[in-house]
Short mmCIF file of C-alpha atoms in Angstrom, two decimals:
data_model
loop_
_atom_site.label_atom_id
_atom_site.label_comp_id
_atom_site.label_asym_id
_atom_site.label_seq_id
_atom_site.Cartn_x
_atom_site.Cartn_y
_atom_site.Cartn_z
CA UNK A 18 0.00 0.00 0.00
CA UNK A 19 1.26 3.49 -0.89
CA UNK A 20 2.52 5.70 1.90
CA UNK A 21 0.32 8.67 2.91
CA UNK A 22 1.07 11.97 1.19
CA UNK A 23 0.08 13.88 4.33
CA UNK A 24 -1.29 13.19 7.79
CA UNK A 25 -4.75 14.65 7.19
CA UNK A 26 -6.83 15.88 4.26
CA UNK A 27 -9.59 18.36 5.11
CA UNK A 28 -12.28 18.68 2.43
CA UNK A 29 -13.97 22.08 2.31
CA UNK A 30 -12.43 25.43 3.30
CA UNK A 31 -15.49 26.83 5.03
CA UNK A 32 -15.39 27.70 8.75
CA UNK A 33 -15.37 24.04 9.86
CA UNK A 34 -12.65 22.99 7.43
CA UNK A 35 -10.38 25.95 8.04
CA UNK A 36 -10.77 25.59 11.81
CA UNK A 37 -9.85 21.90 11.54
CA UNK A 38 -6.84 22.67 9.37
CA UNK A 39 -5.71 25.38 11.78
CA UNK A 40 -5.89 23.02 14.77
CA UNK A 41 -4.01 20.31 12.88
CA UNK A 42 -1.26 22.60 11.64
CA UNK A 43 -0.73 24.00 15.11
CA UNK A 44 -0.45 20.43 16.43
CA UNK A 45 2.39 19.78 13.98
CA UNK A 46 0.48 17.61 11.50
CA UNK A 47 0.92 17.88 7.76
CA UNK A 48 -2.47 18.86 6.34
CA UNK A 49 -3.97 19.66 2.94
CA UNK A 50 -7.09 21.82 2.87
CA UNK A 51 -9.08 21.15 -0.32
CA UNK A 52 -11.51 23.75 -1.66
CA UNK A 53 -13.59 23.26 -4.80
CA UNK A 54 -14.03 27.01 -5.34
CA UNK A 55 -11.33 29.31 -6.71
CA UNK A 56 -10.86 30.68 -3.18
CA UNK A 57 -12.39 30.01 0.27
CA UNK A 58 -15.85 31.52 0.48
CA UNK A 59 -16.33 31.77 -3.28
CA UNK A 60 -19.43 29.53 -3.27
CA UNK A 61 -20.89 30.24 0.16
CA UNK A 62 -24.34 31.70 0.77
CA UNK A 63 -24.82 33.17 4.22
CA UNK A 64 -27.10 35.84 5.55
CA UNK A 65 -26.63 35.73 9.26
CA UNK A 66 -24.56 36.54 12.28
CA UNK A 67 -21.26 34.99 13.34
CA UNK A 68 -20.67 34.61 17.08
CA UNK A 69 -17.01 34.72 17.98
CA UNK A 70 -16.75 33.32 21.51
CA UNK A 71 -15.45 30.02 20.11
CA UNK A 72 -12.50 31.96 18.62
CA UNK A 73 -11.38 33.53 21.89
CA UNK A 74 -8.94 30.76 22.83
CA UNK A 75 -7.87 30.11 19.23
CA UNK A 76 -7.07 33.57 17.90
CA UNK A 77 -6.52 36.00 20.79
CA UNK A 78 -8.01 39.43 20.07
CA UNK A 79 -9.44 38.11 16.81
CA UNK A 80 -11.81 41.09 16.69
CA UNK A 81 -8.91 43.40 15.86
CA UNK A 82 -8.40 41.76 12.47
CA UNK A 83 -11.58 39.89 11.48
CA UNK A 84 -13.21 41.35 8.31
CA UNK A 85 -16.39 42.45 10.08
CA UNK A 86 -19.21 44.34 8.42
CA UNK A 87 -20.99 45.45 11.59
CA UNK A 88 -21.06 44.46 15.26
CA UNK A 89 -24.60 43.46 16.17
CA UNK A 90 -25.74 45.77 18.98
CA UNK A 91 -29.49 45.38 18.38
CA UNK A 92 -31.48 42.16 18.21
CA UNK A 93 -35.15 42.32 17.22
CA UNK A 94 -37.79 39.62 16.94
CA UNK A 95 -40.86 40.51 14.86
CA UNK A 96 -44.19 38.70 14.81
CA UNK A 97 -45.98 39.59 11.58
CA UNK A 98 -49.33 39.32 9.87
CA UNK A 99 -49.93 40.93 6.47
CA UNK A 100 -51.02 44.17 8.17
CA UNK A 101 -49.54 43.99 11.69
CA UNK A 102 -46.13 43.79 13.34
CA UNK A 103 -45.15 43.25 16.96
CA UNK A 104 -41.46 43.81 17.67
CA UNK A 105 -39.41 42.92 20.72
CA UNK A 106 -36.28 45.03 20.35
CA UNK A 107 -33.16 44.75 22.48
CA UNK A 108 -30.09 46.97 22.32
CA UNK A 109 -26.87 46.65 24.31
CA UNK A 110 -23.89 48.99 24.25
CA UNK A 111 -21.79 46.13 25.66
CA UNK A 112 -22.26 44.24 22.37
CA UNK A 113 -20.57 47.14 20.56
CA UNK A 114 -17.28 46.79 22.44
CA UNK A 115 -14.65 44.08 22.74
CA UNK A 116 -14.94 41.14 23.05
CA UNK A 117 -18.28 41.68 21.22
CA UNK A 118 -21.20 39.25 20.92
CA UNK A 119 -21.97 38.84 17.24
CA UNK A 120 -21.10 40.31 13.87
CA UNK A 121 -22.38 40.39 10.34
CA UNK A 122 -19.78 39.35 7.78
CA UNK A 123 -19.43 38.48 4.14
CA UNK A 124 -18.48 34.82 3.98
CA UNK A 125 -16.13 35.45 1.06
CA UNK A 126 -14.10 37.66 3.38
CA UNK A 127 -14.50 35.69 6.61
CA UNK A 128 -13.70 32.29 5.09
CA UNK A 129 -10.60 33.64 3.37
CA UNK A 130 -9.42 35.25 6.60
CA UNK A 131 -9.76 32.05 8.60
CA UNK A 132 -8.19 29.90 5.87
CA UNK A 133 -5.31 32.38 5.80
CA UNK A 134 -4.63 31.68 9.47
CA UNK A 135 -4.60 27.94 8.75
CA UNK A 136 -2.09 28.47 5.93
CA UNK A 137 0.06 30.72 8.12
CA UNK A 138 0.15 27.92 10.69
CA UNK A 139 1.41 25.45 8.08
CA UNK A 140 -1.62 24.03 6.25
CA UNK A 141 -1.48 23.69 2.46
CA UNK A 142 -4.51 25.19 0.74
CA UNK A 143 -5.42 23.67 -2.64
CA UNK A 144 -8.27 25.46 -4.46
CA UNK A 145 -10.33 24.69 -7.58
CA UNK A 146 -10.15 21.02 -6.66
CA UNK A 147 -13.09 18.66 -6.07
CA UNK A 148 -12.84 15.61 -3.83
CA UNK A 149 -14.72 13.09 -5.98
CA UNK A 150 -14.59 10.10 -3.64
CA UNK A 151 -12.86 8.22 -0.86
CA UNK A 152 -9.81 5.99 -1.07
CA UNK A 153 -9.98 2.81 1.01
CA UNK A 154 -7.55 0.07 1.92
CA UNK A 155 -8.21 -3.67 1.67
CA UNK A 156 -9.99 -3.65 5.03
CA UNK A 157 -12.33 -0.82 3.97
CA UNK A 158 -10.70 1.89 6.06
CA UNK A 159 -10.61 5.39 4.60
CA UNK A 160 -7.05 6.24 3.57
CA UNK A 161 -7.49 9.34 1.43
CA UNK A 162 -9.54 11.06 -1.25
CA UNK A 163 -9.82 10.99 -5.01
CA UNK A 164 -9.83 14.37 -6.73
CA UNK A 165 -10.72 15.69 -10.17
CA UNK A 166 -7.08 16.53 -10.88
CA UNK A 167 -5.00 14.24 -13.12
CA UNK A 168 -3.13 11.84 -10.84
CA UNK A 169 -4.72 13.81 -8.03
CA UNK A 170 -5.37 11.09 -5.45
CA UNK A 171 -4.30 12.17 -1.97
CA UNK A 172 -3.44 9.52 0.59
CA UNK A 173 -3.58 10.36 4.26
CA UNK A 174 -4.19 8.93 7.71
CA UNK A 175 -7.44 10.81 8.35
CA UNK A 176 -9.99 12.59 6.16
CA UNK A 177 -12.13 15.32 7.71
CA UNK A 178 -15.24 15.91 5.61
CA UNK A 179 -16.44 19.52 5.83
CA UNK A 180 -18.07 19.46 2.42
CA UNK A 181 -21.49 20.78 3.34
CA UNK A 182 -25.06 19.68 3.91
CA UNK A 183 -25.11 17.18 1.05
CA UNK A 184 -21.71 15.73 1.95
CA UNK A 185 -20.87 13.28 -0.80
CA UNK A 186 -18.03 11.85 1.24
CA UNK A 187 -20.30 11.15 4.21
CA UNK A 188 -22.81 9.50 1.89
CA UNK A 189 -20.15 7.35 0.26
CA UNK A 190 -18.96 6.26 3.68
CA UNK A 191 -22.49 5.25 4.63
CA UNK A 192 -22.60 7.72 7.53
CA UNK A 193 -25.23 10.11 6.16
CA UNK A 194 -28.74 8.62 6.27
CA UNK A 195 -31.25 9.03 3.49
CA UNK A 196 -32.22 12.70 3.41
CA UNK A 197 -35.51 13.58 5.09
CA UNK A 198 -36.96 16.74 3.56
CA UNK A 199 -38.63 17.59 6.90
CA UNK A 200 -35.14 18.01 8.38
CA UNK A 201 -34.00 20.52 5.77
CA UNK A 202 -34.84 24.10 4.93
CA UNK A 203 -34.01 26.31 1.99
CA UNK A 204 -32.35 29.59 2.87
CA UNK A 205 -32.93 32.31 0.27
CA UNK A 206 -31.45 35.78 0.44
CA UNK A 207 -31.18 39.07 -1.39
CA UNK A 208 -28.38 41.53 -0.75
CA UNK A 209 -29.64 45.09 -1.24
CA UNK A 210 -27.35 48.10 -1.57
CA UNK A 211 -27.98 51.24 0.47
CA UNK A 212 -25.55 54.02 1.39
CA UNK A 213 -23.99 53.50 4.80
CA UNK A 214 -25.36 56.77 6.15
CA UNK A 215 -28.87 55.78 5.03
CA UNK A 216 -28.62 52.46 6.85
CA UNK A 217 -27.40 54.25 9.99
CA UNK A 218 -30.25 56.75 9.85
CA UNK A 219 -33.09 54.33 9.10
CA UNK A 220 -32.07 51.62 11.56
CA UNK A 221 -30.92 53.95 14.33
CA UNK A 222 -27.27 52.86 14.18
CA UNK A 223 -23.93 54.62 14.58
CA UNK A 224 -20.44 53.73 13.41
CA UNK A 225 -20.04 49.95 13.20
CA UNK A 226 -23.28 49.13 15.05
CA UNK A 227 -25.50 46.55 13.40
CA UNK A 228 -29.03 45.15 13.63
CA UNK A 229 -30.30 41.56 13.45
CA UNK A 230 -34.07 41.15 12.84
CA UNK A 231 -35.69 37.70 12.96
CA UNK A 232 -39.30 37.37 11.76
CA UNK A 233 -42.17 34.93 12.33
CA UNK A 234 -45.40 34.93 10.36
CA UNK A 235 -44.05 36.28 7.07
CA UNK A 236 -43.85 33.05 5.03
CA UNK A 237 -47.49 32.54 3.91
CA UNK A 238 -47.89 29.70 6.39
CA UNK A 239 -44.87 27.79 5.07
CA UNK A 240 -42.90 26.58 8.11
CA UNK A 241 -39.91 28.88 8.50
CA UNK A 242 -39.14 32.52 9.13
CA UNK A 243 -37.63 35.68 7.73
CA UNK A 244 -34.57 37.76 8.52
CA UNK A 245 -32.93 41.12 7.91
CA UNK A 246 -29.30 41.91 8.74
CA UNK A 247 -27.41 45.14 8.26
CA UNK A 248 -23.95 45.11 6.67
CA UNK A 249 -21.65 48.05 5.99
CA UNK A 250 -23.42 49.41 2.93
CA UNK A 251 -25.87 46.60 2.18
CA UNK A 252 -28.81 44.89 3.85
CA UNK A 253 -29.40 41.12 3.69
CA UNK A 254 -33.09 40.18 3.50
CA UNK A 255 -34.38 36.65 3.17
CA UNK A 256 -36.24 33.65 4.48
CA UNK A 257 -35.64 30.11 5.65
CA UNK A 258 -38.36 27.73 4.38
CA UNK A 259 -39.00 24.08 5.22
CA UNK A 260 -38.83 22.01 2.04
CA UNK A 261 -42.10 20.01 2.22
CA UNK A 262 -44.10 23.13 3.05
CA UNK A 263 -42.44 25.08 0.27
CA UNK A 264 -43.12 22.33 -2.27
CA UNK A 265 -46.77 21.98 -1.20
CA UNK A 266 -47.38 25.73 -1.38
CA UNK A 267 -46.44 26.02 -5.07
CA UNK A 268 -44.87 29.36 -4.15
CA UNK A 269 -41.50 30.48 -5.44
CA UNK A 270 -39.06 31.42 -2.63
CA UNK A 271 -38.35 34.79 -4.21
CA UNK A 272 -42.06 35.58 -3.79
CA UNK A 273 -41.65 35.21 -0.03
CA UNK A 274 -38.73 37.65 -0.09
CA UNK A 275 -40.87 40.08 -2.10
CA UNK A 276 -43.60 39.79 0.56
CA UNK A 277 -41.10 40.58 3.32
CA UNK A 278 -39.68 43.58 1.47
CA UNK A 279 -43.18 44.93 0.82
CA UNK A 280 -44.46 44.48 4.39
CA UNK A 281 -45.40 47.84 5.93
CA UNK A 282 -43.02 47.20 8.85
CA UNK A 283 -40.06 46.51 6.54
CA UNK A 284 -40.62 48.51 3.35
CA UNK A 285 -39.65 51.91 4.83
CA UNK A 286 -36.21 50.54 5.74
CA UNK A 287 -35.52 49.45 2.16
CA UNK A 288 -36.82 52.42 0.16
CA UNK A 289 -34.51 53.09 -2.80
CA UNK A 290 -32.37 49.96 -2.27
CA UNK A 291 -30.92 48.20 -5.32
CA UNK A 292 -30.47 44.46 -5.72
CA UNK A 293 -26.85 43.27 -5.75
CA UNK A 294 -27.17 39.52 -5.25
CA UNK A 295 -29.66 36.65 -4.95
CA UNK A 296 -28.66 33.26 -3.57
CA UNK A 297 -30.08 30.10 -2.05
CA UNK A 298 -28.67 27.32 0.10
CA UNK A 299 -29.89 24.08 1.70
CA UNK A 300 -29.67 24.04 5.52
CA UNK A 301 -29.70 20.99 7.83
CA UNK A 302 -32.20 21.81 10.59
CA UNK A 303 -33.10 18.40 11.97
CA UNK A 304 -31.04 19.02 15.09
CA UNK A 305 -29.53 16.48 17.43
CA UNK A 306 -31.79 13.56 16.51
CA UNK A 307 -31.09 13.91 12.78
CA UNK A 308 -27.28 14.05 13.00
CA UNK A 309 -25.32 11.33 11.21
CA UNK A 310 -22.65 9.13 12.75
CA UNK A 311 -19.75 11.53 13.23
CA UNK A 312 -16.70 9.27 12.93
CA UNK A 313 -15.55 6.17 11.10
CA UNK A 314 -12.26 4.41 10.40
CA UNK A 315 -10.08 7.23 9.05
CA UNK A 316 -12.97 9.70 8.66
CA UNK A 317 -14.55 12.53 10.67
CA UNK A 318 -17.53 14.78 9.82
CA UNK A 319 -17.83 18.42 10.89
CA UNK A 320 -19.97 21.48 10.22
CA UNK A 321 -22.98 21.18 7.91
CA UNK A 322 -21.75 17.75 6.80
CA UNK A 323 -22.52 16.67 10.37
CA UNK A 324 -25.88 18.49 10.48
CA UNK A 325 -24.64 21.04 13.02
CA UNK A 326 -27.01 23.95 12.57
CA UNK A 327 -28.97 25.03 15.64
CA UNK A 328 -32.44 26.20 14.57
CA UNK A 329 -34.16 26.84 17.88
CA UNK A 330 -36.21 29.93 17.07
CA UNK A 331 -34.52 32.14 19.65
CA UNK A 332 -31.14 30.95 18.41
CA UNK A 333 -30.38 30.55 14.70
CA UNK A 334 -26.73 29.61 14.59
CA UNK A 335 -24.44 27.69 12.28
CA UNK A 336 -20.99 29.18 11.84
CA UNK A 337 -20.09 29.01 15.53
CA UNK A 338 -21.02 25.31 15.57
CA UNK A 339 -18.98 24.78 12.40
CA UNK A 340 -16.00 26.44 14.07
CA UNK A 341 -16.42 24.44 17.28
CA UNK A 342 -16.82 21.10 15.52
CA UNK A 343 -13.95 21.85 13.12
CA UNK A 344 -11.57 22.67 15.95
CA UNK A 345 -12.62 19.50 17.81
CA UNK A 346 -12.20 17.38 14.67
CA UNK A 347 -8.72 18.78 14.03
CA UNK A 348 -7.62 18.15 17.59
CA UNK A 349 -9.05 14.61 17.64
CA UNK A 350 -7.37 13.77 14.34
CA UNK A 351 -4.05 15.14 15.61
CA UNK A 352 -4.28 12.96 18.73
CA UNK A 353 -5.11 9.89 16.66
CA UNK A 354 -2.22 10.50 14.27
CA UNK A 355 0.19 10.97 17.18
CA UNK A 356 -1.05 7.77 18.80
CA UNK A 357 -0.83 5.81 15.55
CA UNK A 358 -4.49 4.78 15.80
CA UNK A 359 -6.82 6.33 13.26
CA UNK A 360 -9.47 3.64 13.49
CA UNK A 361 -13.01 4.38 14.60
CA UNK A 362 -11.93 3.68 18.19
CA UNK A 363 -8.87 5.90 17.84
CA UNK A 364 -11.04 8.79 16.64
CA UNK A 365 -13.80 8.31 19.20
CA UNK A 366 -12.49 11.18 21.34
CA UNK A 367 -14.04 13.52 18.76
CA UNK A 368 -17.57 12.64 19.83
CA UNK A 369 -16.63 12.81 23.51
CA UNK A 370 -15.10 16.25 23.02
CA UNK A 371 -18.20 17.54 21.25
CA UNK A 372 -20.44 16.22 24.01
CA UNK A 373 -18.41 18.11 26.60
CA UNK A 374 -18.65 21.44 24.73
CA UNK A 375 -21.46 23.68 23.54
CA UNK A 376 -21.56 21.94 20.15
CA UNK A 377 -23.48 18.85 21.19
CA UNK A 378 -24.61 20.00 24.63
CA UNK A 379 -26.67 22.80 23.09
CA UNK A 380 -28.00 20.59 20.32
CA UNK A 381 -28.94 17.85 22.76
CA UNK A 382 -30.65 20.18 25.23
CA UNK A 383 -32.62 21.87 22.43
CA UNK A 384 -33.35 18.71 20.44
CA UNK A 385 -37.09 19.37 20.59
CA UNK A 386 -36.89 22.96 19.36
CA UNK A 387 -37.13 22.38 15.57
CA UNK A 388 -40.37 20.42 15.94
CA UNK A 389 -41.90 23.09 18.17
CA UNK A 390 -40.74 26.12 16.17
CA UNK A 391 -41.91 24.65 12.86
CA UNK A 392 -45.22 23.31 14.21
CA UNK A 393 -48.53 24.34 12.66
CA UNK A 394 -49.77 26.47 15.56
CA UNK A 395 -46.50 28.35 16.05
CA UNK A 396 -46.20 29.06 12.34
CA UNK A 397 -49.79 29.66 11.25
CA UNK A 398 -51.94 30.50 14.26
CA UNK A 399 -49.89 32.17 16.97
CA UNK A 400 -48.57 35.13 14.94
CA UNK A 401 -52.11 36.34 14.22
CA UNK A 402 -53.31 35.52 17.73
CA UNK A 403 -50.47 37.47 19.33
CA UNK A 404 -50.81 40.46 17.00
CA UNK A 405 -54.60 40.66 17.44
CA UNK A 406 -54.33 40.37 21.22
CA UNK A 407 -51.74 43.14 21.46
CA UNK A 408 -53.73 45.35 19.09
CA UNK A 409 -56.83 44.90 21.22
CA UNK A 410 -54.88 45.64 24.42
CA UNK A 411 -53.48 48.90 23.05
CA UNK A 412 -56.71 49.87 21.30
CA UNK A 413 -58.90 52.41 23.07
CA UNK A 414 -62.61 51.49 23.09
CA UNK A 415 -64.12 54.57 24.77
CA UNK A 416 -66.93 55.18 25.46
CA UNK A 417 -67.15 51.41 26.05
CA UNK A 418 -65.28 50.26 29.19
CA UNK A 419 -61.93 48.60 28.71
CA UNK A 420 -62.29 44.80 28.57
CA UNK A 421 -60.07 42.56 30.68
CA UNK A 422 -56.99 40.87 29.30
CA UNK A 423 -58.44 37.38 29.74
CA UNK A 424 -61.49 38.30 27.71
CA UNK A 425 -59.33 39.82 24.95
CA UNK A 426 -57.10 36.76 24.90
CA UNK A 427 -60.06 34.40 24.61
CA UNK A 428 -61.47 36.49 21.75
CA UNK A 429 -58.15 36.28 19.88
CA UNK A 430 -57.91 32.55 20.55
CA UNK A 431 -61.39 31.93 19.11
CA UNK A 432 -60.62 34.07 16.10
CA UNK A 433 -57.54 31.95 15.28
CA UNK A 434 -58.84 28.54 16.24
CA UNK A 435 -56.66 28.04 19.32
CA UNK A 436 -58.06 26.43 22.44
CA UNK A 437 -56.81 26.89 25.97
CA UNK A 438 -55.56 23.30 26.04
CA UNK A 439 -53.43 24.12 23.00
CA UNK A 440 -51.84 27.07 24.80
CA UNK A 441 -51.19 24.99 27.89
CA UNK A 442 -49.77 22.06 25.91
CA UNK A 443 -47.50 24.27 23.84
CA UNK A 444 -46.44 26.23 26.92
CA UNK A 445 -45.44 23.02 28.69
CA UNK A 446 -43.67 21.79 25.57
CA UNK A 447 -41.81 25.08 25.21
CA UNK A 448 -40.87 25.02 28.88
CA UNK A 449 -39.36 21.58 28.46
CA UNK A 450 -37.47 22.54 25.31
CA UNK A 451 -36.03 25.81 26.63
CA UNK A 452 -35.65 24.82 30.29
#
């Protein structure tokens, strides 16, 4: 059998792959980081917020060099009907100072920055190269990857698959189960250009302050939600839509974005904006119970390839879990290489490490969140119920006396087909999920 070319091959130079390569290079392993795009971040669609706490121990004072668009100092949650909007808005000056809480970024910049750190530590970045399959030895253990380059097979001791939600390597290894459409959503996004000073004025921001708006009730009853994020001189607007609901609706995803942009609570923010980009991306949202097996003889999965996106309504996070799982995968692979045991047993510390950190602890604790957040009542009934109740509370009925809150709530419940037992059941379920 041919000798390995390197210790580890990491497939995919997104946040998970670059974090894995960085950890490996720092541990003294020889590592090749394969990227199918012409540069890291060239093919990525992302419309959200990156949370940097996972970077604190990896890149000290990372905030002084990261290619940030804006530091998120405001977080808003909007409950919408076609004519109503209820917003819970939170602002914190602490989030606008080091070490910061979250940031909006362009993935083309962020991914290149992180991959650059991996290269500086000793990793070899190879772009415009597709890993087309796995190499195995006579016993079936993974010993490298095939690529689309002539004579481009790469032999190694461990492969770390960070090749995204439809990981072909994980499928070939038999680790990724048959896809369940109920566990996937489609993220669609438009990037709209506005002058920086206009964004500051309309959203009440100053300097590098940014706003993150999450929306419920804006998807025509399709399970999912909407979002709006401010960048330096652009605004990202989009939606995340569950696949079966989207298919059944016969609605095009760009129609949902058009609805969001035209909503009376959103349209004034976007007046005069011009479209720069439209993109779409599949997202694994099945949570803890839908994750594949994470390790095999000579193979580890991280990031979206491992289904590590936390879609819990309150928290919509992916990049921080990609970073955490990538770092853990790199460290586990380095230990296995040093010990001379890259079998399934030799790589088992990866799962144990994830279970001791936020990556799997958060996913496990919130395993019931996707089912609750995407349920029929939460998606189709509660937005209207909540908006009608609040409107009736703030409405002035003089000369008639003001009705009591319980009466107003019961009226809204009847109007939207919700019974008290539904509220109690969902309240108990939510309490268990978010305990």
